């Protein structure tokens, strides 16, 4: 039979009526850039995450780039981030002309190890950029303490974690700025590229509103070199529909994850959810030293699975000469991780098929 890792056609079928109506509404309005859909979504996302301001941009990568720009991060400065992430996190630092400084992960959570952050701080450090990888929040309480003590900015890469929380505090409002991606595979997803930056600092929000629109401060008045990075009205209208169901969508993912963990704990290392943490399972990522053989076995059985990430960012060509401490846990994780199919529309039969396929290997 086979199970897809993600099934966006099934998702569209579920939302079809509402989405078709919303897209038709935008088309009929004749307003496609920076209209009421984007401004409404900005207010709705900010309110969901308990931040004061949302600024819609063209992608998660742009969200990170513009967030660092708004902090005036530039050449000669350093930003501390994990290497076990999608390359966009580090690219954003490089776009600003700053230097990414990679730190190792906690092998249980796959997130930045806060104990390794302090030793990476130098007089050039300007910001800490944790990633809430796979939908599990990074240890923000610990990181916030370090950032405060050392007077560093704290920027969340929340691309994979819409709706995740620590003790009822949602990701998106835990630092100075937070960056979301609405790429089609994400928990809150558009049908094209999109992203958003949240902040509770009005000065940063104003700067971002200008930066995303050619540095403008009024019609055809420009205060700096900015960017063309705007979320479009059609995507925003689609996102508003998904946002209204996001808790249910994330709950469906959590139910799949619980079923996997019940069946697979002890056979492979299953994802952890530290006390007080609310994981939204953008990915359900297991660990096993037999990863490569298991991957082949699952592919033969038609189970869609992926390795996120086979090569950590510090070993990728553009970043291999950047400064870092030891990356032992990151490099080990890259050899052992495997992400199983997970999305809100998996059927109980498909979940069982995945479980049986994994168990049959062992
Ligand atoms: C952790 C992380 N950061 C940043 C991004 C970049 O987002 P986008 O693809 O929307 O540019 C992604 C996703 O692609 C991601 O997973």
Short mmCIF file of C-alpha atoms in Angstrom, two decimals, residues 12-350:
data_model
loop_
_atom_site.label_atom_id
_atom_site.label_comp_id
_atom_site.label_asym_id
_atom_site.label_seq_id
_atom_site.Cartn_x
_atom_site.Cartn_y
_atom_site.Cartn_z
CA UNK A 12 -6.53 20.54 0.43
CA UNK A 13 -9.49 18.16 0.14
CA UNK A 14 -10.27 18.80 3.81
CA UNK A 15 -10.11 22.62 3.50
CA UNK A 16 -11.28 22.87 -0.12
CA UNK A 17 -14.57 24.75 0.26
CA UNK A 18 -13.14 27.40 2.60
CA UNK A 19 -9.93 27.81 0.63
CA UNK A 20 -11.67 28.09 -2.75
CA UNK A 21 -13.99 30.73 -1.32
CA UNK A 22 -11.10 32.68 0.25
CA UNK A 23 -9.00 32.63 -2.93
CA UNK A 24 -12.02 33.75 -5.00
CA UNK A 25 -12.57 36.59 -2.51
CA UNK A 26 -9.00 37.85 -3.00
CA UNK A 27 -9.17 37.51 -6.78
CA UNK A 28 -12.41 39.50 -6.85
CA UNK A 29 -10.94 42.19 -4.58
CA UNK A 30 -8.22 43.09 -7.09
CA UNK A 31 -5.79 43.68 -4.19
CA UNK A 32 -2.90 41.23 -4.15
CA UNK A 33 -0.06 42.81 -2.15
CA UNK A 34 -0.23 44.16 1.42
CA UNK A 35 -3.99 44.30 1.77
CA UNK A 36 -6.50 43.31 4.39
CA UNK A 37 -5.70 39.58 4.33
CA UNK A 38 -2.05 40.14 5.25
CA UNK A 39 -2.81 42.76 7.90
CA UNK A 40 -5.54 40.53 9.42
CA UNK A 41 -3.24 37.50 9.44
CA UNK A 42 -0.51 39.57 11.11
CA UNK A 43 -2.88 40.53 13.92
CA UNK A 44 -4.24 36.98 14.25
CA UNK A 45 -0.83 35.27 14.34
CA UNK A 46 0.58 37.84 16.79
CA UNK A 47 -2.45 37.42 19.02
CA UNK A 48 -2.24 33.58 18.89
CA UNK A 49 1.43 33.73 19.93
CA UNK A 50 0.88 36.59 22.40
CA UNK A 51 3.28 38.96 20.65
CA UNK A 52 2.43 42.59 19.97
CA UNK A 53 3.32 42.79 16.26
CA UNK A 54 3.43 40.52 13.21
CA UNK A 55 5.13 41.42 9.93
CA UNK A 56 4.37 39.14 6.96
CA UNK A 57 7.28 38.49 4.59
CA UNK A 58 8.01 36.36 1.54
CA UNK A 59 9.57 33.32 3.27
CA UNK A 60 10.99 31.96 6.51
CA UNK A 61 14.47 32.63 5.18
CA UNK A 62 13.58 36.29 4.61
CA UNK A 63 12.03 36.43 8.08
CA UNK A 64 15.40 35.42 9.58
CA UNK A 65 17.38 37.74 7.32
CA UNK A 66 15.18 40.78 7.98
CA UNK A 67 15.04 40.05 11.73
CA UNK A 68 18.85 40.14 11.94
CA UNK A 69 18.94 43.25 9.72
CA UNK A 70 16.44 44.99 12.00
CA UNK A 71 18.89 44.38 14.86
CA UNK A 72 21.64 45.97 12.70
CA UNK A 73 23.71 42.81 12.78
CA UNK A 74 26.54 43.08 10.26
CA UNK A 75 30.18 42.47 9.39
CA UNK A 76 32.57 41.83 12.29
CA UNK A 77 29.74 40.50 14.47
CA UNK A 78 28.84 36.96 15.44
CA UNK A 79 25.57 35.10 15.90
CA UNK A 80 25.39 31.84 17.87
CA UNK A 81 23.20 29.10 16.38
CA UNK A 82 22.94 25.32 16.10
CA UNK A 83 24.42 23.45 13.15
CA UNK A 84 21.72 20.77 13.25
CA UNK A 85 19.17 22.79 11.29
CA UNK A 86 18.14 23.71 7.77
CA UNK A 87 20.83 25.81 6.09
CA UNK A 88 18.55 28.89 5.95
CA UNK A 89 19.24 29.63 9.64
CA UNK A 90 22.94 30.11 8.88
CA UNK A 91 22.38 31.73 5.48
CA UNK A 92 20.47 34.56 7.16
CA UNK A 93 23.53 35.34 9.30
CA UNK A 94 25.79 35.22 6.25
CA UNK A 95 23.45 37.49 4.21
CA UNK A 96 24.06 40.17 6.87
CA UNK A 97 27.83 39.79 6.51
CA UNK A 98 28.06 38.46 10.08
CA UNK A 99 29.74 35.21 11.18
CA UNK A 100 27.71 32.19 12.28
CA UNK A 101 29.17 30.46 15.37
CA UNK A 102 27.80 26.95 15.64
CA UNK A 103 27.14 25.16 18.92
CA UNK A 104 26.43 21.49 19.54
CA UNK A 105 23.02 20.01 20.40
CA UNK A 106 21.54 18.11 23.30
CA UNK A 107 21.33 14.57 21.84
CA UNK A 108 17.91 13.90 23.40
CA UNK A 109 16.08 16.98 22.14
CA UNK A 110 18.18 17.73 19.00
CA UNK A 111 18.06 21.39 20.11
CA UNK A 112 20.90 23.77 20.91
CA UNK A 113 22.64 22.82 24.18
CA UNK A 114 22.41 25.92 26.42
CA UNK A 115 25.48 24.80 28.40
CA UNK A 116 27.59 25.14 25.26
CA UNK A 117 26.36 28.62 24.40
CA UNK A 118 28.25 30.54 27.06
CA UNK A 119 31.66 29.21 25.99
CA UNK A 120 30.94 30.36 22.41
CA UNK A 121 30.32 33.98 23.38
CA UNK A 122 33.01 36.47 22.35
CA UNK A 123 33.19 40.28 22.44
CA UNK A 124 31.82 40.16 18.87
CA UNK A 125 28.68 38.17 19.72
CA UNK A 126 25.46 40.08 19.08
CA UNK A 127 22.71 37.47 19.15
CA UNK A 128 21.66 33.92 19.97
CA UNK A 129 19.53 32.23 17.32
CA UNK A 130 18.00 28.98 18.61
CA UNK A 131 15.91 26.74 16.37
CA UNK A 132 12.83 24.92 17.70
CA UNK A 133 13.79 21.84 15.72
CA UNK A 134 11.18 19.35 14.54
CA UNK A 135 8.47 21.21 16.53
CA UNK A 136 10.06 20.99 20.00
CA UNK A 137 10.87 24.34 21.64
CA UNK A 138 14.55 25.02 22.33
CA UNK A 139 15.40 25.54 26.05
CA UNK A 140 14.32 29.16 26.03
CA UNK A 141 14.37 29.78 29.79
CA UNK A 142 18.07 28.91 29.95
CA UNK A 143 18.87 30.79 26.74
CA UNK A 144 16.97 33.85 27.90
CA UNK A 145 19.08 33.95 31.06
CA UNK A 146 22.34 33.82 29.08
CA UNK A 147 21.09 36.44 26.60
CA UNK A 148 20.05 38.75 29.42
CA UNK A 149 23.26 38.35 31.40
CA UNK A 150 25.42 38.99 28.32
CA UNK A 151 23.14 41.64 26.77
CA UNK A 152 22.61 39.67 23.57
CA UNK A 153 19.57 39.69 21.34
CA UNK A 154 17.54 36.48 21.25
CA UNK A 155 15.93 35.53 17.93
CA UNK A 156 13.78 32.39 17.60
CA UNK A 157 13.88 30.32 14.43
CA UNK A 158 10.35 29.02 14.91
CA UNK A 159 9.98 27.86 11.28
CA UNK A 160 9.14 24.30 12.34
CA UNK A 161 7.19 24.96 15.51
CA UNK A 162 3.99 26.95 15.06
CA UNK A 163 1.85 26.33 18.15
CA UNK A 164 4.61 24.76 20.26
CA UNK A 165 4.95 26.05 23.82
CA UNK A 166 6.79 25.89 27.11
CA UNK A 167 4.50 26.04 30.14
CA UNK A 168 1.70 27.70 28.13
CA UNK A 169 4.07 30.30 26.68
CA UNK A 170 3.90 29.92 22.90
CA UNK A 171 7.00 29.99 20.73
CA UNK A 172 7.02 33.28 18.85
CA UNK A 173 7.06 35.52 21.90
CA UNK A 174 10.03 34.18 23.84
CA UNK A 175 12.78 36.40 22.47
CA UNK A 176 13.26 39.83 20.89
CA UNK A 177 12.08 38.53 17.52
CA UNK A 178 10.68 35.24 16.21
CA UNK A 179 10.67 33.96 12.65
CA UNK A 180 8.11 31.63 11.08
CA UNK A 181 8.06 29.88 7.72
CA UNK A 182 4.78 29.10 5.99
CA UNK A 183 6.43 26.79 3.43
CA UNK A 184 3.87 24.16 2.30
CA UNK A 185 5.35 21.40 4.51
CA UNK A 186 5.23 23.42 7.73
CA UNK A 187 2.62 23.00 10.52
CA UNK A 188 0.98 26.30 9.55
CA UNK A 189 1.42 26.16 5.80
CA UNK A 190 0.68 28.20 2.71
CA UNK A 191 0.40 26.87 -0.84
CA UNK A 192 3.56 28.68 -1.84
CA UNK A 193 6.30 30.55 0.02
CA UNK A 194 5.56 32.79 2.99
CA UNK A 195 6.86 33.81 6.39
CA UNK A 196 6.31 36.13 9.33
CA UNK A 197 8.33 37.88 12.01
CA UNK A 198 6.82 38.50 15.43
CA UNK A 199 8.08 40.97 17.99
CA UNK A 200 6.79 42.90 20.93
CA UNK A 201 9.19 45.81 20.31
CA UNK A 202 7.52 48.56 18.32
CA UNK A 203 10.84 49.98 17.06
CA UNK A 204 11.75 46.62 15.50
CA UNK A 205 8.26 46.15 14.04
CA UNK A 206 8.42 49.58 12.35
CA UNK A 207 11.87 48.85 10.94
CA UNK A 208 10.68 45.48 9.59
CA UNK A 209 7.61 47.03 7.94
CA UNK A 210 9.99 49.35 6.12
CA UNK A 211 12.67 46.72 5.34
CA UNK A 212 10.21 44.30 3.71
CA UNK A 213 9.02 47.03 1.35
CA UNK A 214 12.16 48.59 -0.19
CA UNK A 215 13.04 50.51 2.97
CA UNK A 216 10.08 52.81 2.44
CA UNK A 217 8.65 55.14 5.04
CA UNK A 218 5.83 56.39 2.86
CA UNK A 219 4.77 56.24 -0.76
CA UNK A 220 7.95 56.53 -2.87
CA UNK A 221 9.95 57.75 0.12
CA UNK A 222 12.81 55.46 1.12
CA UNK A 223 14.88 55.68 4.29
CA UNK A 224 17.30 52.82 3.56
CA UNK A 225 18.04 50.03 1.09
CA UNK A 226 15.38 47.46 1.80
CA UNK A 227 13.95 44.39 0.12
CA UNK A 228 10.98 43.22 -1.86
CA UNK A 229 9.81 40.63 0.68
CA UNK A 230 6.05 40.65 1.08
CA UNK A 231 3.63 37.91 1.95
CA UNK A 232 0.91 37.97 -0.70
CA UNK A 233 -2.81 38.28 -0.17
CA UNK A 234 -3.75 34.87 -1.60
CA UNK A 235 -1.35 33.03 0.70
CA UNK A 236 -2.46 35.12 3.69
CA UNK A 237 -6.12 34.28 3.00
CA UNK A 238 -5.26 30.55 2.88
CA UNK A 239 -3.18 30.83 6.04
CA UNK A 240 -6.04 32.46 7.96
CA UNK A 241 -8.17 29.39 7.33
CA UNK A 242 -5.47 27.01 8.50
CA UNK A 243 -4.71 29.22 11.52
CA UNK A 244 -8.32 28.91 12.69
CA UNK A 245 -7.76 25.11 12.94
CA UNK A 246 -4.12 25.06 14.02
CA UNK A 247 -4.68 23.60 17.50
CA UNK A 248 -6.70 20.75 16.04
CA UNK A 249 -4.12 20.19 13.28
CA UNK A 250 -1.29 20.05 15.83
CA UNK A 251 -3.35 17.77 18.07
CA UNK A 252 -3.75 15.32 15.17
CA UNK A 253 0.04 15.28 14.79
CA UNK A 254 0.47 14.70 18.52
CA UNK A 255 -1.94 11.75 18.42
CA UNK A 256 0.09 10.14 15.60
CA UNK A 257 3.30 10.76 17.56
CA UNK A 258 1.82 9.17 20.69
CA UNK A 259 0.78 6.06 18.75
CA UNK A 260 4.28 5.75 17.22
CA UNK A 261 6.00 6.26 20.58
CA UNK A 262 3.80 3.68 22.36
CA UNK A 263 4.69 1.07 19.76
CA UNK A 264 8.33 1.94 19.09
CA UNK A 265 9.83 3.00 22.45
CA UNK A 266 12.55 0.53 23.36
CA UNK A 267 12.96 -0.57 19.74
CA UNK A 268 14.36 2.77 18.59
CA UNK A 269 14.99 6.01 20.45
CA UNK A 270 11.71 7.95 20.20
CA UNK A 271 11.34 11.76 20.48
CA UNK A 272 11.39 13.29 23.91
CA UNK A 273 9.05 15.93 25.29
CA UNK A 274 10.63 17.44 28.43
CA UNK A 275 8.23 18.28 31.31
CA UNK A 276 6.31 21.49 30.58
CA UNK A 277 7.19 21.40 26.88
CA UNK A 278 4.51 21.13 24.19
CA UNK A 279 5.89 19.44 21.06
CA UNK A 280 3.98 19.95 17.79
CA UNK A 281 5.80 17.23 15.80
CA UNK A 282 6.64 19.04 12.61
CA UNK A 283 8.72 15.88 12.27
CA UNK A 284 8.57 12.62 14.19
CA UNK A 285 12.26 11.80 14.35
CA UNK A 286 13.63 8.56 15.73
CA UNK A 287 17.25 7.54 16.32
CA UNK A 288 18.90 4.21 15.68
CA UNK A 289 22.46 3.13 14.88
CA UNK A 290 20.87 0.99 12.11
CA UNK A 291 19.44 4.06 10.39
CA UNK A 292 20.69 3.49 6.84
CA UNK A 293 19.46 -0.12 6.70
CA UNK A 294 16.11 0.83 8.28
CA UNK A 295 15.69 3.63 5.73
CA UNK A 296 16.21 1.17 2.86
CA UNK A 297 13.79 -1.32 4.43
CA UNK A 298 11.07 1.32 4.87
CA UNK A 299 11.52 2.62 1.33
CA UNK A 300 11.12 -0.94 0.01
CA UNK A 301 7.85 -1.14 1.92
CA UNK A 302 6.65 2.14 0.41
CA UNK A 303 6.94 4.14 3.63
CA UNK A 304 7.91 7.76 2.88
CA UNK A 305 10.68 8.78 5.27
CA UNK A 306 13.53 11.28 5.20
CA UNK A 307 16.77 12.09 6.95
CA UNK A 308 16.65 15.59 8.42
CA UNK A 309 19.56 16.40 8.23
CA UNK A 310 22.19 14.10 6.71
CA UNK A 311 24.93 16.78 6.62
CA UNK A 312 25.03 19.37 9.43
CA UNK A 313 25.43 22.98 8.35
CA UNK A 314 29.02 23.33 9.67
CA UNK A 315 30.08 20.57 7.24
CA UNK A 316 28.33 22.12 4.23
CA UNK A 317 30.64 23.70 1.64
CA UNK A 318 29.78 27.39 2.32
CA UNK A 319 30.19 27.08 6.10
CA UNK A 320 32.99 24.59 6.56
CA UNK A 321 35.53 27.23 7.57
CA UNK A 322 33.37 29.03 10.13
CA UNK A 323 34.31 29.02 13.84
CA UNK A 324 32.83 26.39 16.15
CA UNK A 325 33.44 24.19 19.16
CA UNK A 326 33.17 20.42 19.01
CA UNK A 327 30.13 19.15 17.10
CA UNK A 328 30.21 15.56 18.31
CA UNK A 329 26.49 15.22 19.10
CA UNK A 330 25.43 17.01 15.93
CA UNK A 331 27.56 14.76 13.74
CA UNK A 332 26.36 11.61 15.54
CA UNK A 333 22.71 12.65 15.22
CA UNK A 334 23.16 13.22 11.48
CA UNK A 335 24.19 9.55 11.19
CA UNK A 336 21.32 8.16 13.26
CA UNK A 337 18.14 10.17 12.73
CA UNK A 338 15.18 9.21 10.59
CA UNK A 339 11.87 11.07 10.28
CA UNK A 340 8.75 8.92 9.81
CA UNK A 341 5.54 9.99 8.02
CA UNK A 342 3.62 12.54 10.06
CA UNK A 343 0.80 14.91 9.15
CA UNK A 344 -2.68 15.68 10.50
CA UNK A 345 -4.49 13.50 7.96
CA UNK A 346 -2.77 10.12 8.46
CA UNK A 347 -5.36 7.39 9.03
CA UNK A 348 -5.08 4.91 11.93
CA UNK A 349 -4.48 2.22 9.27
CA UNK A 350 -1.52 4.15 7.84
#
